[in-house]
mmCIF file of C-alpha atoms and ligand atoms in Angstrom:
data_model
loop_
_atom_site.group_PDB
_atom_site.id
_atom_site.type_symbol
_atom_site.label_atom_id
_atom_site.label_comp_id
_atom_site.label_asym_id
_atom_site.label_seq_id
_atom_site.Cartn_x
_atom_site.Cartn_y
_atom_site.Cartn_z
ATOM 1 C CA MET A 293 -6.990 -31.179 -1.327
ATOM 2 C CA SER A 294 -10.260 -31.394 0.565
ATOM 3 C CA THR A 295 -12.405 -28.456 -0.452
ATOM 4 C CA SER A 296 -14.962 -26.655 1.603
ATOM 5 C CA PRO A 297 -18.409 -27.929 0.597
ATOM 6 C CA GLY A 298 -20.287 -25.463 -1.578
ATOM 7 C CA ILE A 299 -17.429 -23.329 -2.840
ATOM 8 C CA GLY A 300 -17.571 -23.729 -6.597
ATOM 9 C CA HIS A 301 -17.599 -20.071 -7.586
ATOM 10 C CA ILE A 302 -15.529 -17.202 -6.151
ATOM 11 C CA GLY A 303 -15.574 -13.488 -6.823
ATOM 12 C CA VAL A 304 -12.486 -11.283 -6.711
ATOM 13 C CA PHE A 305 -12.159 -7.495 -6.631
ATOM 14 C CA THR A 306 -9.670 -4.707 -6.050
ATOM 15 C CA SER A 307 -10.532 -1.806 -3.784
ATOM 16 C CA GLY A 308 -9.072 1.383 -2.297
ATOM 17 C CA GLY A 309 -5.895 2.952 -3.673
ATOM 18 C CA ASP A 310 -4.512 0.785 -6.458
ATOM 19 C CA SER A 311 -0.995 -0.636 -6.185
ATOM 20 C CA PRO A 312 1.514 -2.281 -8.555
ATOM 21 C CA GLY A 313 1.190 -6.047 -8.223
ATOM 22 C CA MET A 314 -2.598 -6.123 -7.954
ATOM 23 C CA ASN A 315 -2.757 -7.575 -11.468
ATOM 24 C CA ALA A 316 -0.251 -10.275 -10.513
ATOM 25 C CA ALA A 317 -2.504 -11.169 -7.597
ATOM 26 C CA LEU A 318 -5.624 -11.208 -9.804
ATOM 27 C CA ARG A 319 -3.839 -13.485 -12.284
ATOM 28 C CA ALA A 320 -2.854 -15.937 -9.530
ATOM 29 C CA VAL A 321 -6.367 -15.941 -8.061
ATOM 30 C CA ALA A 322 -7.976 -16.601 -11.447
ATOM 31 C CA ARG A 323 -5.528 -19.305 -12.554
ATOM 32 C CA THR A 324 -5.410 -21.086 -9.189
ATOM 33 C CA ALA A 325 -9.212 -21.112 -9.088
ATOM 34 C CA ALA A 326 -9.296 -22.635 -12.590
ATOM 35 C CA HIS A 327 -6.665 -25.189 -11.550
ATOM 36 C CA ARG A 328 -8.851 -26.169 -8.594
ATOM 37 C CA GLY A 329 -11.966 -26.440 -10.756
ATOM 38 C CA VAL A 330 -13.527 -23.300 -9.266
ATOM 39 C CA ARG A 331 -15.249 -20.644 -11.362
ATOM 40 C CA CYS A 332 -13.847 -17.100 -10.948
ATOM 41 C CA THR A 333 -15.740 -13.859 -11.507
ATOM 42 C CA GLY A 334 -14.097 -10.420 -11.487
ATOM 43 C CA ILE A 335 -16.069 -7.619 -9.849
ATOM 44 C CA ILE A 336 -15.346 -4.345 -11.620
ATOM 45 C CA GLY A 337 -14.954 -1.174 -9.561
ATOM 46 C CA GLY A 338 -14.652 -2.594 -6.051
ATOM 47 C CA TYR A 339 -17.647 -2.429 -3.714
ATOM 48 C CA ASP A 340 -19.372 0.014 -6.075
ATOM 49 C CA GLY A 341 -19.308 -2.656 -8.763
ATOM 50 C CA MET A 342 -20.584 -5.248 -6.307
ATOM 51 C CA ILE A 343 -23.630 -3.080 -5.629
ATOM 52 C CA ARG A 344 -24.215 -2.431 -9.347
ATOM 53 C CA GLY A 345 -23.591 -6.052 -10.379
ATOM 54 C CA ASN A 346 -20.754 -4.961 -12.689
ATOM 55 C CA VAL A 347 -18.857 -8.207 -13.262
ATOM 56 C CA THR A 348 -16.820 -10.111 -15.834
ATOM 57 C CA ASP A 349 -15.782 -13.736 -16.209
ATOM 58 C CA LEU A 350 -12.176 -14.068 -14.994
ATOM 59 C CA GLY A 351 -10.981 -17.292 -16.588
ATOM 60 C CA PRO A 352 -7.312 -18.168 -17.204
ATOM 61 C CA ARG A 353 -7.240 -16.337 -20.538
ATOM 62 C CA ALA A 354 -8.763 -13.159 -19.091
ATOM 63 C CA VAL A 355 -5.605 -12.571 -17.062
ATOM 64 C CA SER A 356 -3.069 -13.099 -19.843
ATOM 65 C CA ASN A 357 -0.300 -10.550 -20.251
ATOM 66 C CA ILE A 358 -1.100 -8.542 -17.108
ATOM 67 C CA ILE A 359 1.515 -9.648 -14.558
ATOM 68 C CA GLN A 360 3.864 -6.909 -15.729
ATOM 69 C CA ARG A 361 1.234 -4.150 -15.689
ATOM 70 C CA GLY A 362 0.674 -1.666 -12.870
ATOM 71 C CA GLY A 363 -2.812 -0.646 -11.831
ATOM 72 C CA THR A 364 -5.693 -3.149 -11.769
ATOM 73 C CA ILE A 365 -7.683 -4.493 -14.722
ATOM 74 C CA LEU A 366 -10.731 -4.639 -12.422
ATOM 75 C CA ARG A 367 -10.290 -0.957 -11.581
ATOM 76 C CA SER A 368 -11.108 0.378 -8.124
ATOM 77 C CA ALA A 369 -13.551 2.866 -6.693
ATOM 78 C CA ARG A 370 -14.543 4.182 -3.309
ATOM 79 C CA SER A 371 -18.220 3.480 -2.550
ATOM 80 C CA GLU A 372 -20.256 5.717 -0.233
ATOM 81 C CA GLU A 373 -23.308 3.465 -0.725
ATOM 82 C CA PHE A 374 -21.423 0.436 0.578
ATOM 83 C CA ARG A 375 -20.952 2.305 3.857
ATOM 84 C CA THR A 376 -24.712 1.828 4.419
ATOM 85 C CA LYS A 377 -26.411 -1.382 5.538
ATOM 86 C CA GLU A 378 -28.755 -1.075 2.573
ATOM 87 C CA GLY A 379 -25.830 -0.849 0.177
ATOM 88 C CA ARG A 380 -24.164 -3.901 1.705
ATOM 89 C CA ALA A 381 -27.444 -5.807 1.530
ATOM 90 C CA LYS A 382 -27.669 -4.991 -2.205
ATOM 91 C CA ALA A 383 -24.123 -6.237 -2.682
ATOM 92 C CA ALA A 384 -24.794 -9.466 -0.773
ATOM 93 C CA ALA A 385 -27.994 -10.069 -2.729
ATOM 94 C CA ASN A 386 -26.076 -9.642 -6.002
ATOM 95 C CA LEU A 387 -23.459 -12.162 -4.890
ATOM 96 C CA GLN A 388 -26.185 -14.651 -4.055
ATOM 97 C CA ALA A 389 -28.016 -14.028 -7.329
ATOM 98 C CA MET A 390 -24.785 -14.617 -9.262
ATOM 99 C CA GLY A 391 -24.055 -17.795 -7.314
ATOM 100 C CA ILE A 392 -20.813 -16.418 -5.881
ATOM 101 C CA ASP A 393 -19.952 -18.501 -2.798
ATOM 102 C CA ALA A 394 -16.958 -16.544 -1.438
ATOM 103 C CA LEU A 395 -14.735 -13.538 -2.167
ATOM 104 C CA VAL A 396 -11.097 -12.554 -2.483
ATOM 105 C CA ALA A 397 -10.702 -8.868 -1.563
ATOM 106 C CA ILE A 398 -7.483 -7.110 -2.644
ATOM 107 C CA GLY A 399 -6.991 -3.799 -0.880
ATOM 108 C CA GLY A 400 -6.176 -2.056 2.388
ATOM 109 C CA ASP A 401 -7.753 -1.473 5.773
ATOM 110 C CA GLY A 402 -10.879 0.172 4.355
ATOM 111 C CA THR A 403 -11.414 -2.804 2.050
ATOM 112 C CA PHE A 404 -11.095 -5.271 4.917
ATOM 113 C CA THR A 405 -13.420 -3.246 7.121
ATOM 114 C CA GLY A 406 -16.083 -3.670 4.435
ATOM 115 C CA ALA A 407 -15.286 -7.363 4.087
ATOM 116 C CA ARG A 408 -15.776 -7.858 7.835
ATOM 117 C CA LEU A 409 -19.223 -6.278 7.621
ATOM 118 C CA LEU A 410 -20.180 -8.490 4.676
ATOM 119 C CA PHE A 411 -19.353 -11.501 6.842
ATOM 120 C CA GLU A 412 -20.998 -10.192 10.026
ATOM 121 C CA GLU A 413 -24.200 -9.055 8.294
ATOM 122 C CA HIS A 414 -24.524 -11.658 5.509
ATOM 123 C CA GLY A 415 -22.143 -14.506 6.301
ATOM 124 C CA VAL A 416 -20.059 -13.917 3.183
ATOM 125 C CA HIS A 417 -16.693 -15.669 3.388
ATOM 126 C CA VAL A 418 -13.883 -13.286 2.413
ATOM 127 C CA ILE A 419 -10.113 -13.736 2.323
ATOM 128 C CA GLY A 420 -8.127 -10.519 1.903
ATOM 129 C CA LEU A 421 -4.853 -9.762 0.138
ATOM 130 C CA PRO A 422 -2.854 -6.715 1.378
ATOM 131 C CA GLY A 423 -3.004 -4.535 -1.747
ATOM 132 C CA THR A 424 -1.716 -1.078 -0.821
ATOM 133 C CA ILE A 425 1.587 0.745 -1.302
ATOM 134 C CA ASP A 426 1.442 2.024 2.320
ATOM 135 C CA ASN A 427 2.643 -1.206 3.982
ATOM 136 C CA ASP A 428 0.551 -0.233 7.024
ATOM 137 C CA LEU A 429 -1.152 -3.599 7.631
ATOM 138 C CA SER A 430 -0.159 -5.930 10.467
ATOM 139 C CA GLY A 431 0.202 -9.601 9.577
ATOM 140 C CA THR A 432 2.547 -9.146 6.641
ATOM 141 C CA ASP A 433 6.124 -7.889 6.277
ATOM 142 C CA ARG A 434 5.205 -6.153 3.037
ATOM 143 C CA THR A 435 1.999 -5.221 1.293
ATOM 144 C CA ILE A 436 1.570 -5.692 -2.462
ATOM 145 C CA GLY A 437 2.973 -2.603 -4.178
ATOM 146 C CA PHE A 438 5.171 -1.331 -1.357
ATOM 147 C CA ASP A 439 8.432 -2.558 -2.922
ATOM 148 C CA THR A 440 7.554 -1.074 -6.308
ATOM 149 C CA ALA A 441 6.482 2.252 -4.805
ATOM 150 C CA VAL A 442 9.718 2.566 -2.817
ATOM 151 C CA ASN A 443 11.801 1.704 -5.883
ATOM 152 C CA THR A 444 9.940 4.328 -7.919
ATOM 153 C CA ALA A 445 10.435 6.965 -5.228
ATOM 154 C CA VAL A 446 14.120 6.147 -4.690
ATOM 155 C CA GLU A 447 14.789 6.346 -8.433
ATOM 156 C CA ALA A 448 13.286 9.869 -8.363
ATOM 157 C CA ILE A 449 15.223 10.897 -5.250
ATOM 158 C CA ASP A 450 18.496 9.693 -6.812
ATOM 159 C CA LYS A 451 17.775 12.062 -9.716
ATOM 160 C CA LEU A 452 17.031 14.917 -7.312
ATOM 161 C CA ARG A 453 20.304 14.307 -5.523
ATOM 162 C CA ASP A 454 22.184 14.927 -8.796
ATOM 163 C CA THR A 455 20.714 18.402 -9.198
ATOM 164 C CA ALA A 456 20.845 19.170 -5.457
ATOM 165 C CA ALA A 457 24.596 18.480 -5.523
ATOM 166 C CA SER A 458 25.076 20.635 -8.633
ATOM 167 C CA HIS A 459 23.471 23.662 -6.972
ATOM 168 C CA ASP A 460 24.331 23.150 -3.290
ATOM 169 C CA ARG A 461 20.632 22.890 -2.564
ATOM 170 C CA LEU A 462 18.482 21.392 0.172
ATOM 171 C CA PHE A 463 15.612 19.284 -1.227
ATOM 172 C CA PHE A 464 12.432 18.300 0.605
ATOM 173 C CA VAL A 465 10.824 15.268 -1.059
ATOM 174 C CA GLU A 466 7.318 14.242 -0.032
ATOM 175 C CA VAL A 467 6.290 10.589 -0.405
ATOM 176 C CA MET A 468 2.970 8.811 0.103
ATOM 177 C CA GLY A 469 1.933 6.477 2.910
ATOM 178 C CA ARG A 470 -1.210 8.223 4.178
ATOM 179 C CA ASP A 471 -0.705 8.269 7.966
ATOM 180 C CA SER A 472 2.205 5.791 8.016
ATOM 181 C CA GLY A 473 5.921 6.307 7.426
ATOM 182 C CA PHE A 474 7.016 2.945 5.960
ATOM 183 C CA ILE A 475 7.545 4.313 2.456
ATOM 184 C CA ALA A 476 9.364 7.385 3.786
ATOM 185 C CA LEU A 477 11.707 5.415 6.067
ATOM 186 C CA ALA A 478 12.628 2.870 3.384
ATOM 187 C CA CYS A 479 13.230 5.696 0.885
ATOM 188 C CA ALA A 480 15.364 7.670 3.342
ATOM 189 C CA ILE A 481 17.651 4.696 4.003
ATOM 190 C CA ALA A 482 17.837 3.558 0.367
ATOM 191 C CA ALA A 483 18.398 7.053 -1.054
ATOM 192 C CA GLY A 484 20.862 8.071 1.660
ATOM 193 C CA ALA A 485 18.740 10.971 2.862
ATOM 194 C CA GLU A 486 20.116 13.233 5.578
ATOM 195 C CA TYR A 487 16.810 13.328 7.444
ATOM 196 C CA VAL A 488 13.279 11.896 7.410
ATOM 197 C CA MET A 489 10.028 13.258 8.863
ATOM 198 C CA LEU A 490 7.654 10.489 9.991
ATOM 199 C CA PRO A 491 4.096 10.491 11.421
ATOM 200 C CA GLU A 492 5.126 7.784 13.926
ATOM 201 C CA VAL A 493 8.013 9.819 15.370
ATOM 202 C CA ALA A 494 7.388 13.119 17.157
ATOM 203 C CA GLN A 495 10.077 15.265 15.526
ATOM 204 C CA ARG A 496 10.116 19.008 15.822
ATOM 205 C CA ILE A 497 11.270 21.550 13.328
ATOM 206 C CA ASP A 498 14.000 22.608 15.810
ATOM 207 C CA GLU A 499 15.596 19.165 15.620
ATOM 208 C CA LEU A 500 15.432 19.209 11.827
ATOM 209 C CA VAL A 501 16.960 22.709 11.645
ATOM 210 C CA ASP A 502 19.802 21.691 13.972
ATOM 211 C CA ALA A 503 20.482 18.527 11.951
ATOM 212 C CA LEU A 504 20.515 20.453 8.660
ATOM 213 C CA ALA A 505 22.739 23.196 10.056
ATOM 214 C CA GLN A 506 25.158 20.543 11.279
ATOM 215 C CA ALA A 507 25.069 18.653 7.939
ATOM 216 C CA LYS A 508 25.800 21.927 6.114
ATOM 217 C CA GLN A 509 29.174 22.109 7.830
ATOM 218 C CA THR A 510 30.363 19.039 5.928
ATOM 219 C CA LYS A 511 27.906 18.640 3.033
ATOM 220 C CA SER A 512 27.024 21.095 0.287
ATOM 221 C CA SER A 513 23.540 19.616 -0.292
ATOM 222 C CA SER A 514 21.010 17.512 1.610
ATOM 223 C CA ILE A 515 17.834 15.534 1.014
ATOM 224 C CA VAL A 516 14.979 15.453 3.538
ATOM 225 C CA VAL A 517 12.295 12.808 2.929
ATOM 226 C CA VAL A 518 8.872 13.811 4.285
ATOM 227 C CA ALA A 519 6.028 11.351 4.829
ATOM 228 C CA GLU A 520 2.816 13.044 3.648
ATOM 229 C CA GLY A 521 1.137 12.341 6.995
ATOM 230 C CA ASP A 522 3.814 13.972 9.164
ATOM 231 C CA GLU A 523 2.384 16.009 12.018
ATOM 232 C CA GLU A 524 4.485 19.072 11.057
ATOM 233 C CA GLY A 525 2.670 19.122 7.676
ATOM 234 C CA GLY A 526 3.746 18.080 4.174
ATOM 235 C CA ALA A 527 7.019 18.941 2.477
ATOM 236 C CA LEU A 528 5.878 22.396 1.354
ATOM 237 C CA GLU A 529 4.863 23.415 4.878
ATOM 238 C CA ILE A 530 8.003 21.981 6.454
ATOM 239 C CA ALA A 531 10.239 23.692 3.884
ATOM 240 C CA HIS A 532 8.508 26.976 4.617
ATOM 241 C CA LYS A 533 9.160 26.567 8.344
ATOM 242 C CA VAL A 534 12.820 25.645 7.785
ATOM 243 C CA LYS A 535 13.351 28.560 5.376
ATOM 244 C CA SER A 536 12.240 30.974 8.073
ATOM 245 C CA ARG A 537 14.987 29.565 10.318
ATOM 246 C CA LEU A 538 17.688 29.017 7.678
ATOM 247 C CA PRO A 539 17.053 31.819 5.171
ATOM 248 C CA GLN A 540 20.535 31.473 3.724
ATOM 249 C CA TYR A 541 19.719 27.983 2.412
ATOM 250 C CA ASP A 542 18.759 27.516 -1.246
ATOM 251 C CA MET A 543 15.986 24.921 -1.103
ATOM 252 C CA ARG A 544 13.386 23.245 -3.329
ATOM 253 C CA VAL A 545 10.389 20.941 -2.802
ATOM 254 C CA THR A 546 9.242 17.939 -4.833
ATOM 255 C CA VAL A 547 5.999 16.056 -4.094
ATOM 256 C CA LEU A 548 6.182 12.626 -5.783
ATOM 257 C CA GLY A 549 2.458 11.938 -5.394
ATOM 258 C CA HIS A 550 0.762 9.320 -7.560
ATOM 259 C CA LEU A 551 3.935 8.465 -9.452
ATOM 260 C CA GLN A 552 4.407 5.999 -6.564
ATOM 261 C CA ARG A 553 1.161 4.214 -7.377
ATOM 262 C CA GLY A 554 1.949 3.336 -11.003
ATOM 263 C CA GLY A 555 4.560 1.481 -12.957
ATOM 264 C CA SER A 556 5.422 -2.129 -13.654
ATOM 265 C CA PRO A 557 5.638 -4.148 -10.415
ATOM 266 C CA THR A 558 9.047 -5.347 -9.246
ATOM 267 C CA VAL A 559 9.910 -9.044 -9.245
ATOM 268 C CA LEU A 560 9.451 -9.073 -5.466
ATOM 269 C CA ASP A 561 5.912 -7.713 -5.763
ATOM 270 C CA ARG A 562 5.039 -10.046 -8.658
ATOM 271 C CA VAL A 563 6.260 -13.173 -6.861
ATOM 272 C CA MET A 564 4.732 -12.221 -3.493
ATOM 273 C CA ALA A 565 1.385 -11.255 -5.072
ATOM 274 C CA SER A 566 1.313 -14.538 -7.000
ATOM 275 C CA ARG A 567 2.002 -16.555 -3.823
ATOM 276 C CA MET A 568 -0.670 -14.656 -1.920
ATOM 277 C CA GLY A 569 -3.283 -14.963 -4.688
ATOM 278 C CA ALA A 570 -2.845 -18.732 -4.878
ATOM 279 C CA ALA A 571 -2.936 -19.031 -1.065
ATOM 280 C CA ALA A 572 -6.180 -17.048 -0.909
ATOM 281 C CA ILE A 573 -7.972 -19.638 -3.060
ATOM 282 C CA ASP A 574 -6.654 -22.590 -1.076
ATOM 283 C CA HIS A 575 -7.574 -20.978 2.253
ATOM 284 C CA LEU A 576 -11.121 -20.268 1.037
ATOM 285 C CA LEU A 577 -11.465 -23.868 -0.134
ATOM 286 C CA ARG A 578 -10.392 -25.006 3.341
ATOM 287 C CA GLY A 579 -13.207 -22.909 4.820
ATOM 288 C CA ALA A 580 -11.051 -20.000 6.098
ATOM 289 C CA HIS A 581 -12.587 -16.525 6.056
ATOM 290 C CA ASP A 582 -12.595 -13.081 7.700
ATOM 291 C CA ALA A 583 -8.783 -13.008 7.446
ATOM 292 C CA MET A 584 -5.893 -11.596 5.423
ATOM 293 C CA VAL A 585 -3.114 -13.536 3.700
ATOM 294 C CA GLY A 586 0.343 -12.199 4.576
ATOM 295 C CA GLU A 587 3.995 -13.083 4.144
ATOM 296 C CA VAL A 588 6.056 -13.024 7.349
ATOM 297 C CA CYS A 589 9.734 -14.004 7.300
ATOM 298 C CA GLY A 590 9.159 -15.575 3.894
ATOM 299 C CA THR A 591 6.249 -17.732 5.028
ATOM 300 C CA ILE A 592 2.657 -17.317 3.888
ATOM 301 C CA CYS A 593 0.321 -16.890 6.888
ATOM 302 C CA LEU A 594 -3.236 -15.882 7.746
ATOM 303 C CA THR A 595 -4.200 -13.036 10.106
ATOM 304 C CA PRO A 596 -7.766 -12.244 11.231
ATOM 305 C CA PHE A 597 -9.008 -8.990 9.684
ATOM 306 C CA ALA A 598 -9.599 -7.578 13.176
ATOM 307 C CA GLU A 599 -5.872 -7.891 13.915
ATOM 308 C CA ALA A 600 -4.629 -6.872 10.461
ATOM 309 C CA ILE A 601 -6.631 -3.654 10.652
ATOM 310 C CA GLY A 602 -6.717 -3.024 14.381
ATOM 311 C CA ARG A 603 -3.064 -3.545 15.405
ATOM 312 C CA ARG A 604 -0.930 -0.591 14.230
ATOM 313 C CA LYS A 605 2.211 -1.849 12.555
ATOM 314 C CA THR A 606 5.384 -0.332 14.027
ATOM 315 C CA LEU A 607 8.371 0.940 12.079
ATOM 316 C CA PRO A 608 11.516 -1.227 12.419
ATOM 317 C CA PRO A 609 13.396 0.417 15.351
ATOM 318 C CA ASP A 610 16.790 -0.637 13.992
ATOM 319 C CA LEU A 611 16.136 1.345 10.786
ATOM 320 C CA LEU A 612 15.085 4.402 12.795
ATOM 321 C CA ASP A 613 18.376 4.198 14.722
ATOM 322 C CA LEU A 614 20.407 3.509 11.589
ATOM 323 C CA LEU A 615 19.387 6.595 9.605
ATOM 324 C CA PRO A 616 21.252 9.264 11.635
ATOM 325 C CA VAL A 617 24.339 7.031 11.725
ATOM 326 C CA LEU A 618 24.428 6.552 7.959
ATOM 327 C CA ALA A 619 23.612 10.223 7.347
ATOM 328 C CA THR A 620 26.758 11.338 9.190
HETATM 329 O O1 F6P B 995 -3.478 4.295 0.447
HETATM 330 C C1 F6P B 995 -2.708 4.463 -0.720
HETATM 331 C C2 F6P B 995 -2.540 5.926 -1.024
HETATM 332 O O2 F6P B 995 -1.711 6.064 -2.134
HETATM 333 C C3 F6P B 995 -1.965 6.741 0.126
HETATM 334 O O3 F6P B 995 -0.566 6.567 0.272
HETATM 335 C C4 F6P B 995 -2.374 8.124 -0.301
HETATM 336 O O4 F6P B 995 -2.394 9.045 0.771
HETATM 337 C C5 F6P B 995 -3.791 7.877 -0.840
HETATM 338 O O5 F6P B 995 -3.798 6.538 -1.317
HETATM 339 C C6 F6P B 995 -4.187 8.804 -1.966
HETATM 340 O O6 F6P B 995 -5.554 8.527 -2.254
HETATM 341 P P1 F6P B 995 -6.193 8.983 -3.660
HETATM 342 O O7 F6P B 995 -5.638 8.087 -4.725
HETATM 343 O O8 F6P B 995 -7.685 8.803 -3.449
HETATM 344 O O9 F6P B 995 -5.783 10.422 -3.877
#
């Protein structure tokens, strides 16, 4: 493989909300770099660590026994200082002082926004990996951690359905996703929910109340999955509104929260993260930068950061249409 002149040392970091599979990606980055004869340094604590020069050698042995672990061994932190030109200049100066020629950034849209500025202001070559449970990045069918988060949430919803059925109850279950509904929609289909509230779909409480009243005629209990970013509010607020319209219903609310961010990554996340981590090194060595590695229809591809961040990813319309049919 012809390598880009001058890339003999890369840095890698994790940033933003952590996600299961980040460690698998770190492992693949470190071991592929070693295999290509490139030194690999781990930056601890995301952009904050870059500014403070908090780093560790990330050789092949440093990433042993982590592929099965959730979270990220390099930790993550949000950095206010990096939002300033001065902070970014400090970070760039540290990279230069450490002899780091290019970066692999594992995170979400905020991470890639910072990476773009590092390139625009200091010419730092960065390749991104989509590390977020939200699955809200264009240029990839799935983000690292999405599959694990949905499996975690569905396992919890299956448990809630047991008790809902025992007590003829209506359950509202809130899932993460920030301002996107990918987790909620996948959970609703996989857990057989009767209804889902999504930020991308303008649903009104009236529609929900009508659907629940209709379901009650044939079902003793129902599950409503609520994406945390829904415009009608979170699960607690929506349940309160429904209760005022259906006071005869016995209902409960569960907010799954950060449970969805932890746990051992699924095989799908481990394999995809490993593929992406290896691809990131090879793309950097070919001189690629300012872009995100993705997997689309099973094929690894590269999408400019501007597109990955700027183009809002749309929910699969066939799944939106399928839910009410399967909830009959
Ligand atoms: O972006 C990942 C995510 O888990 C979102 O789904 C969620 O809204 C947010 O992070 C929570 O952020 P924090 O961990 O800072 O509370």
